[in-house]
PDB file of C-alpha atoms in Angstrom:
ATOM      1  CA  UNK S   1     -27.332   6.213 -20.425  1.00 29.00           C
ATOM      2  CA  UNK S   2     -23.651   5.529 -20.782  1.00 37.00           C
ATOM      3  CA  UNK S   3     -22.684   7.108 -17.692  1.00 40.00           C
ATOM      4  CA  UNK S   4     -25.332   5.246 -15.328  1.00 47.00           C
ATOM      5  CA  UNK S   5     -23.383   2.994 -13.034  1.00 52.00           C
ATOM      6  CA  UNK S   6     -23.108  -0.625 -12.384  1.00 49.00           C
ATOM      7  CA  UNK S   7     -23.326  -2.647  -9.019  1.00 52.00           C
ATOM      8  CA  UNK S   8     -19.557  -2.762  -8.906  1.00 52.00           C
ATOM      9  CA  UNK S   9     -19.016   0.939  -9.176  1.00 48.00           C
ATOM     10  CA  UNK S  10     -17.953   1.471 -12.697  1.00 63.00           C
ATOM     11  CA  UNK S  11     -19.704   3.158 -15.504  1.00 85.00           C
ATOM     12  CA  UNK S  12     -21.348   1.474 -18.183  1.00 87.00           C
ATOM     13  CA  UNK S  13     -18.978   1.998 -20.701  1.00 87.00           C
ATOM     14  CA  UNK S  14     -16.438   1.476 -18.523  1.00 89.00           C
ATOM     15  CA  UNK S  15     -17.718  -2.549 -18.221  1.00 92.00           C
ATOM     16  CA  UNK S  16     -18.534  -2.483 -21.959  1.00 93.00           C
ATOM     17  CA  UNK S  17     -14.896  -1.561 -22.467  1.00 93.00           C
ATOM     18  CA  UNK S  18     -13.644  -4.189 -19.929  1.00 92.00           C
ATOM     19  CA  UNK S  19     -15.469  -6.665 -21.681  1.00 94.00           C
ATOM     20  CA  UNK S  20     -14.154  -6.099 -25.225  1.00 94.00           C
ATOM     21  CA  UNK S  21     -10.479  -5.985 -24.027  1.00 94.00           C
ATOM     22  CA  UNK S  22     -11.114  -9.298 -22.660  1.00 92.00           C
ATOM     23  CA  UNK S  23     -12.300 -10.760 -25.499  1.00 93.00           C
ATOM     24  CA  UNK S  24      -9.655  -9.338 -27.695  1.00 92.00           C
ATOM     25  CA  UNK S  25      -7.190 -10.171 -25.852  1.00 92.00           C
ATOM     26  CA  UNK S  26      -8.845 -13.755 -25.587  1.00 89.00           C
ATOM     27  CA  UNK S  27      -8.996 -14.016 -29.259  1.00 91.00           C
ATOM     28  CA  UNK S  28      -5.773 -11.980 -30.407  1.00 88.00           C
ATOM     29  CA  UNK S  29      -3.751 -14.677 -28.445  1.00 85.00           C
ATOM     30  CA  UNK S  30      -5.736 -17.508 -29.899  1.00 85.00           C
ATOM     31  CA  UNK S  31      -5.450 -16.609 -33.249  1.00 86.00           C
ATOM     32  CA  UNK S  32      -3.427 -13.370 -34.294  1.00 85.00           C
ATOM     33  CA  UNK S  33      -4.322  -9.585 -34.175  1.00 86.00           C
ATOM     34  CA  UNK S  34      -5.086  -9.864 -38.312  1.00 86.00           C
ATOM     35  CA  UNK S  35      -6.766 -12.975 -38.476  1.00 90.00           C
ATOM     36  CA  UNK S  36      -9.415 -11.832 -35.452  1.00 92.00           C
ATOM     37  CA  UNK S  37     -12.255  -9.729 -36.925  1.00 94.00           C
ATOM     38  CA  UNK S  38     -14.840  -7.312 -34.773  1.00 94.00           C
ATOM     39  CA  UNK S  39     -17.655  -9.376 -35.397  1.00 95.00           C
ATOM     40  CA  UNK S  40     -15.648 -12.373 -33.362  1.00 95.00           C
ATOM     41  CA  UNK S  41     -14.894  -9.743 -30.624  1.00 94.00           C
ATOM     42  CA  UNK S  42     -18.319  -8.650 -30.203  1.00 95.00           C
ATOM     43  CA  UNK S  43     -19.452 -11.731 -30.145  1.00 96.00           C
ATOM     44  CA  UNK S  44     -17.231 -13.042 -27.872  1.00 95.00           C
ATOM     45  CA  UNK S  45     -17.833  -9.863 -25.605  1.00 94.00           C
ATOM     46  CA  UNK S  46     -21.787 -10.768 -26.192  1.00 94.00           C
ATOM     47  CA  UNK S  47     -22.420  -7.476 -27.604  1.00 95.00           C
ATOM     48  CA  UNK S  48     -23.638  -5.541 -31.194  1.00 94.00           C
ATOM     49  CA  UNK S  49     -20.823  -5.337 -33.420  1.00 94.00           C
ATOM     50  CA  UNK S  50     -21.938  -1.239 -33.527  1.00 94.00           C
ATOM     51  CA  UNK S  51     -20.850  -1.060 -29.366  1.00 95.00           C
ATOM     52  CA  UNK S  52     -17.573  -2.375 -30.926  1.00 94.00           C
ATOM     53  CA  UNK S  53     -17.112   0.608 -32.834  1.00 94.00           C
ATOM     54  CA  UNK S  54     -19.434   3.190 -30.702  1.00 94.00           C
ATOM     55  CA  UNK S  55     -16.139   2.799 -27.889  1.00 94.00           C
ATOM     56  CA  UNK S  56     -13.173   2.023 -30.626  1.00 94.00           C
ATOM     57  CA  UNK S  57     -13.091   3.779 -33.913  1.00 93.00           C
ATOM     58  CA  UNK S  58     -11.354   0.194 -35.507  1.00 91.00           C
ATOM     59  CA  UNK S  59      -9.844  -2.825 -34.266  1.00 90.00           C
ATOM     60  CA  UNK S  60      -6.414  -1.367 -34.392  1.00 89.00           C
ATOM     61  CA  UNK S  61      -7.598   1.592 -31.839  1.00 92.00           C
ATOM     62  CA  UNK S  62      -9.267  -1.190 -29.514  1.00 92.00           C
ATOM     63  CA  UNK S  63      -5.456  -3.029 -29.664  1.00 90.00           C
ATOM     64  CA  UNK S  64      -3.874   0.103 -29.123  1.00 90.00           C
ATOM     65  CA  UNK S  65      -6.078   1.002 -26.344  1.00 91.00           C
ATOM     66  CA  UNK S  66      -6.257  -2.456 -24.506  1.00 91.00           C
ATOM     67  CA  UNK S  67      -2.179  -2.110 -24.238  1.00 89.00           C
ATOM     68  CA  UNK S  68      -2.422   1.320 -22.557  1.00 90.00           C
ATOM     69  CA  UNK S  69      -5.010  -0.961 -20.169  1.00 91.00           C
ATOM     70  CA  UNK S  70      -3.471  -3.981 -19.850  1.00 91.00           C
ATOM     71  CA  UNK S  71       0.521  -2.260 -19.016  1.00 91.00           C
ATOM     72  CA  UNK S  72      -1.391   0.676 -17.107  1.00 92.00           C
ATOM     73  CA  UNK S  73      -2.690  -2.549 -14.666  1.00 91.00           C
ATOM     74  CA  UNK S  74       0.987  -3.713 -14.532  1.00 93.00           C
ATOM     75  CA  UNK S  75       2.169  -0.577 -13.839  1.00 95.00           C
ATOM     76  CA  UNK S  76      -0.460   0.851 -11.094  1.00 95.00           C
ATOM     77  CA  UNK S  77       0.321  -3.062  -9.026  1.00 96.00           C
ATOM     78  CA  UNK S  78       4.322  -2.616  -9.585  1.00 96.00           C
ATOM     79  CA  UNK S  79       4.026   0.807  -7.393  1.00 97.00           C
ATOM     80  CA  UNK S  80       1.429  -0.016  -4.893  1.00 97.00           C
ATOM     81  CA  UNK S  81       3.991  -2.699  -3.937  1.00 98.00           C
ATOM     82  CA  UNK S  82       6.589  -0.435  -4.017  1.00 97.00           C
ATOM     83  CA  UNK S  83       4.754   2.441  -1.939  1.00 97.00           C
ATOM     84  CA  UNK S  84       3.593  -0.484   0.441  1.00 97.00           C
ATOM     85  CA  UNK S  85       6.701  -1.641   1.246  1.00 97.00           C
ATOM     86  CA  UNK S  86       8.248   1.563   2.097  1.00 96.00           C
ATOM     87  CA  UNK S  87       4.975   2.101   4.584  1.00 97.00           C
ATOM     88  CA  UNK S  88       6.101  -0.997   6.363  1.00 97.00           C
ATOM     89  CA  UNK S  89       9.786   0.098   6.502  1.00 96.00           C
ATOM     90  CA  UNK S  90      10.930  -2.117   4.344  1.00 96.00           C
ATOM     91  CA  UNK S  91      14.695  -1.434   2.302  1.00 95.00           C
ATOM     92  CA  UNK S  92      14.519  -1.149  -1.736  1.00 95.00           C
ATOM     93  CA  UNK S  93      15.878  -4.770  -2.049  1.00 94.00           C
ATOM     94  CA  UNK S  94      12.444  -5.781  -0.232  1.00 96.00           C
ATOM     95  CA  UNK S  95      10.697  -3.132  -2.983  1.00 97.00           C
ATOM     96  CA  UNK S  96      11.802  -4.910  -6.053  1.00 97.00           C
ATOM     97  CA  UNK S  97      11.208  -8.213  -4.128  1.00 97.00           C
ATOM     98  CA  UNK S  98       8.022  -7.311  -3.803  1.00 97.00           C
ATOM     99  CA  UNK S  99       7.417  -5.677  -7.130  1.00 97.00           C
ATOM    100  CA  UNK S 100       8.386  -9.332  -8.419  1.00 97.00           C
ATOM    101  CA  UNK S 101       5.778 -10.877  -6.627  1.00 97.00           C
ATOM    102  CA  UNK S 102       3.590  -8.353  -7.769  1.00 97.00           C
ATOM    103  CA  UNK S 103       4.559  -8.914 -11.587  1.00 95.00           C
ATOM    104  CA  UNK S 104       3.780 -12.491 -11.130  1.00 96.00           C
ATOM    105  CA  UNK S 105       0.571 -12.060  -9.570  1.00 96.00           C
ATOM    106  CA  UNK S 106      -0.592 -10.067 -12.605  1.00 94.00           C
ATOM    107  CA  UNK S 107       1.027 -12.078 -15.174  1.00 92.00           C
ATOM    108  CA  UNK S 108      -1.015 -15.494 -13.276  1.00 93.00           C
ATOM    109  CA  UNK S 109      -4.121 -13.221 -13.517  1.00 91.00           C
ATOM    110  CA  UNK S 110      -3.931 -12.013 -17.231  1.00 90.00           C
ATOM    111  CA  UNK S 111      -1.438 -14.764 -19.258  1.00 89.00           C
ATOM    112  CA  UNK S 112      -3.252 -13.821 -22.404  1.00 87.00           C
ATOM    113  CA  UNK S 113      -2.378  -9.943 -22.157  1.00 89.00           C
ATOM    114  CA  UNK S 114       1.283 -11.333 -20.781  1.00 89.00           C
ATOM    115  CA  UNK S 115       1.748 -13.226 -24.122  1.00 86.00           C
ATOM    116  CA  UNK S 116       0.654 -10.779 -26.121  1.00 85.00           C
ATOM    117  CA  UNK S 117       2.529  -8.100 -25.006  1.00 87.00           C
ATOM    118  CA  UNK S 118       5.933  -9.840 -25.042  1.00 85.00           C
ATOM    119  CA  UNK S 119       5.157 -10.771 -28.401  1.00 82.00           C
ATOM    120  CA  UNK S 120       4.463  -7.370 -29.464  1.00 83.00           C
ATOM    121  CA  UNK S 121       7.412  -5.633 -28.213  1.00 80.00           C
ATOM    122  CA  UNK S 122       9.432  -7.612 -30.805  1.00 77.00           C
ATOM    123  CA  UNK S 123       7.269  -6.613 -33.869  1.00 75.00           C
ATOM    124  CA  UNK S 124       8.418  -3.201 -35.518  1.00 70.00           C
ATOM    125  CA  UNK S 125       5.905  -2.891 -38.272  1.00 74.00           C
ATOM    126  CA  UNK S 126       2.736  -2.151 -35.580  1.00 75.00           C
ATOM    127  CA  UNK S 127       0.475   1.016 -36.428  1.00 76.00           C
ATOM    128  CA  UNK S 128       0.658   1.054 -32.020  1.00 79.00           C
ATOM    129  CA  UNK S 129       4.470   0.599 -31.784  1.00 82.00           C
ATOM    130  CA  UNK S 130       5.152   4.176 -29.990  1.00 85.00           C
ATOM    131  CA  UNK S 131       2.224   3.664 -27.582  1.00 84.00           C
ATOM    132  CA  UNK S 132       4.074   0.207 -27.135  1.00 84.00           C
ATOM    133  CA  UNK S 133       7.084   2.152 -25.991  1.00 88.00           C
ATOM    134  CA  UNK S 134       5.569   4.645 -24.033  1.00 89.00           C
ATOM    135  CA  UNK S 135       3.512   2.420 -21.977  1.00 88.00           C
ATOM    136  CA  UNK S 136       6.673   0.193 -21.323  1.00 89.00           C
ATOM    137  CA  UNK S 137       8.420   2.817 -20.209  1.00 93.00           C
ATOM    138  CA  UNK S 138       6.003   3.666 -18.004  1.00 93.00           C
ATOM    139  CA  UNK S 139       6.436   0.324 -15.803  1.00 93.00           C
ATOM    140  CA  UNK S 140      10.458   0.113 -16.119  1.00 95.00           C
ATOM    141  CA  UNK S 141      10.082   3.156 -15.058  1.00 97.00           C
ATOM    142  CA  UNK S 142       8.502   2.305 -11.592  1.00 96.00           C
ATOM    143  CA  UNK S 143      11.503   0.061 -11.364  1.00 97.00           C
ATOM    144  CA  UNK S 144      14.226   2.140 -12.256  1.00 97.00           C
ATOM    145  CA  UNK S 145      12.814   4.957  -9.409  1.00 97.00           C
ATOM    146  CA  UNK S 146      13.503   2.240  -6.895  1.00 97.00           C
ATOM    147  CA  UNK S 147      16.671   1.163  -8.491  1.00 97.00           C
ATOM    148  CA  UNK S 148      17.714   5.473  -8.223  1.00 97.00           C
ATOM    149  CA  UNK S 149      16.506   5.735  -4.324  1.00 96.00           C
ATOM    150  CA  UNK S 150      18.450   2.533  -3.430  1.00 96.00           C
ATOM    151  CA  UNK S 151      21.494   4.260  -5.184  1.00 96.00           C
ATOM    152  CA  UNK S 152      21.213   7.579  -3.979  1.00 96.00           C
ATOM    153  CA  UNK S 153      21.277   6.155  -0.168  1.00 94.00           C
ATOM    154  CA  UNK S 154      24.117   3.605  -0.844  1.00 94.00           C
ATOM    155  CA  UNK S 155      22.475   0.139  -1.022  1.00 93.00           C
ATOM    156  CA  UNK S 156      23.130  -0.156  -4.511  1.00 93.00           C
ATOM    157  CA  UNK S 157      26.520   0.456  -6.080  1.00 91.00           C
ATOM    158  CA  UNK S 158      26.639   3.645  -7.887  1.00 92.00           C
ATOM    159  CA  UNK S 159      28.160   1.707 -10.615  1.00 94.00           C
ATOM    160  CA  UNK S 160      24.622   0.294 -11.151  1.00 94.00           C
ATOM    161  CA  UNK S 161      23.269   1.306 -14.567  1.00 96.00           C
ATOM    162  CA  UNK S 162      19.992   1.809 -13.400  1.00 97.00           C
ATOM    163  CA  UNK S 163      17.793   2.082 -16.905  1.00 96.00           C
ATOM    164  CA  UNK S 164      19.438  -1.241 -18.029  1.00 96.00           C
ATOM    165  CA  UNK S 165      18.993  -2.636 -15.045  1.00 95.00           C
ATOM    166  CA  UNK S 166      15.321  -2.013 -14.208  1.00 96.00           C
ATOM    167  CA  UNK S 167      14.621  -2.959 -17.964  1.00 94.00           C
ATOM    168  CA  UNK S 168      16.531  -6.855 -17.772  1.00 93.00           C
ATOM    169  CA  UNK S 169      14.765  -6.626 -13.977  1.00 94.00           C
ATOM    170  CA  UNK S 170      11.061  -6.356 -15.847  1.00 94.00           C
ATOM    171  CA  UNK S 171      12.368  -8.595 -18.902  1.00 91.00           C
ATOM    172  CA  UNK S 172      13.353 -11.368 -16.274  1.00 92.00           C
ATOM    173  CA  UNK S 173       9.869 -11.734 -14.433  1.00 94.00           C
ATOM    174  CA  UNK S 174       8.043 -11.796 -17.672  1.00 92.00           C
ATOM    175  CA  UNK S 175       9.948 -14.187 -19.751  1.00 91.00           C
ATOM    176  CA  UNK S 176       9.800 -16.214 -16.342  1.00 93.00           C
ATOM    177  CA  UNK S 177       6.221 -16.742 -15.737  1.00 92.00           C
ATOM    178  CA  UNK S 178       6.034 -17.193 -18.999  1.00 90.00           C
ATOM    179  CA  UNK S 179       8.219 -20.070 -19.158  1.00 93.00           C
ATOM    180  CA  UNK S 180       6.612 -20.721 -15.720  1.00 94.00           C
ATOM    181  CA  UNK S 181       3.264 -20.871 -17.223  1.00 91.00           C
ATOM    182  CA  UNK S 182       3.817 -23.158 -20.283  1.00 90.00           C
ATOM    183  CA  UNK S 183       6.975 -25.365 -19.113  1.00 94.00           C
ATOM    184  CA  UNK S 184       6.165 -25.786 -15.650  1.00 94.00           C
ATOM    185  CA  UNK S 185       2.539 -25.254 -14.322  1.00 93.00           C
ATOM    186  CA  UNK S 186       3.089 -27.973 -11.815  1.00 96.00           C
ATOM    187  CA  UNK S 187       5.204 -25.022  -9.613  1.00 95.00           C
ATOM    188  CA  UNK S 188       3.333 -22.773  -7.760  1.00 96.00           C
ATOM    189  CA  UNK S 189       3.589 -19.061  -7.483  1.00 96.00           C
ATOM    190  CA  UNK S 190       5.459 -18.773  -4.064  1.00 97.00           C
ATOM    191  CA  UNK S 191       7.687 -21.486  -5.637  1.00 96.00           C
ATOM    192  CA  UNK S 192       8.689 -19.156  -8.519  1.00 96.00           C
ATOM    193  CA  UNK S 193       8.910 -15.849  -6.941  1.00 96.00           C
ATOM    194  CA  UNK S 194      11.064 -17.700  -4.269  1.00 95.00           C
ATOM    195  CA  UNK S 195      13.882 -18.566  -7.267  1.00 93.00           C
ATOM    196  CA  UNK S 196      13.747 -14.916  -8.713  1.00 95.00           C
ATOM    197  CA  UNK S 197      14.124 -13.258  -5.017  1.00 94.00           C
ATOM    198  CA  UNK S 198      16.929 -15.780  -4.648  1.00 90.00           C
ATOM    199  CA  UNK S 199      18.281 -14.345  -7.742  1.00 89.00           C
ATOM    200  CA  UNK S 200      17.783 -11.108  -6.858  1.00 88.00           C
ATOM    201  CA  UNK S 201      19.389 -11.529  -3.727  1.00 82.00           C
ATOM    202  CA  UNK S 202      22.290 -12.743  -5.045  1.00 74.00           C
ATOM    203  CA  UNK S 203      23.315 -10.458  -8.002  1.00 59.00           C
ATOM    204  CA  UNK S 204      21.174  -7.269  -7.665  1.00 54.00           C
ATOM    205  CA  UNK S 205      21.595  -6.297  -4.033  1.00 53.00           C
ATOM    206  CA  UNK S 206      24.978  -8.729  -3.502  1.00 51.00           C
ATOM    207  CA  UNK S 207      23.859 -10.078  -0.444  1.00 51.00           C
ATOM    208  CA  UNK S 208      25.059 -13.418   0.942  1.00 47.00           C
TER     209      UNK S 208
END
């Protein structure tokens, strides 16, 4: 049955699903979402081309829906390091500071969906582009709730535009580790997040 579950606590489907995002990712990266067919997915997944289509009605629903997964990942780790620093005590400088860290974590764990995405949001011509923008909005959103509290209690200047802000704040930790990723593997992740709270620091919260 579909709904039995594994060893690790998730349904069935559930893992079947997992598994066919990762190989479509995998393979979208590698070669393109139109050049990758379902029979490569399923076989990269090491499953019958039907399961394919039993969970995803076509190859453009699987993309759609591995987006929703991949930035609903992003998302879900962005506030659990927001919501964890405020349990410690910590200010909304140290929330984006950790949300950073947090971004890069994920982005070190899943480059493939990373790329991917970033190259997606500059296509306009997608069957998935308003799922794009909703589920981006869902994790600048994260941000800009921070960048609103810190506002509304006077660490931030009200001046602060706080949508473009939180957007350029996402924007800068992807393009980062991405740059991080295929310019300079030799730097580590402590070394990286170090230079973007440095820069956050600096210009976001203006201390010296």
């Amino acid at each position: 049955m579909e709904s039995s579950t594994t060893p690790g606590g998730r349904t069935r489907r559930e893992a079947t699903r997992q598994k066919l995002y990762e190989a479509a990712v995998t393979l979208i990266a590698e070669q393109g979402f139109s050049a990758t067919t379902v029979d490569e997915i399923a076989e990269r997944a090491g499953v019958a081309k039907g399961t394919v289509y039993y969970n995803f009605a076509s190859k453009s629903v699987l993309f759609e829906e591995l987006l929703r997964h991949g930035v609903g990942l992003l998302t879900a780790s962005l506030r659990e390091a927001a919501e964890r620093t405020a349990r410690e005590g910590g200010d909304k400088v140290d929330a984006l500071d950790a949300m950073i860290r947090a971004g890069l974590v994920f982005i070190d764990r899943y480059p493939s969906f990373t790329q991917l995405y970033v190259a997606e949001l500059w296509r306009t011509n997608r069957a998935w582009q308003s799922t794009l923008m909703v589920v981006r909005q869902q994790a600048v959103a994260v941000v800009e709730t921070v960048l609103r509290e810190g506002v509304e209690n006077g660490e931030f200047s009200d001046e602060l535009d706080v949508p473009l802000t939180a957007a350029a704040l996402v924007g800068m930790v992807l393009v980062a580790a991405l740059d991080w990723q295929a310019f300079q593997p030799e730097r580590s992740l402590d070394d990286v997040h170090s230079a973007l709270s440095r820069l956050l620091q600096g210009r976001v919260s203006g201390r010296r």
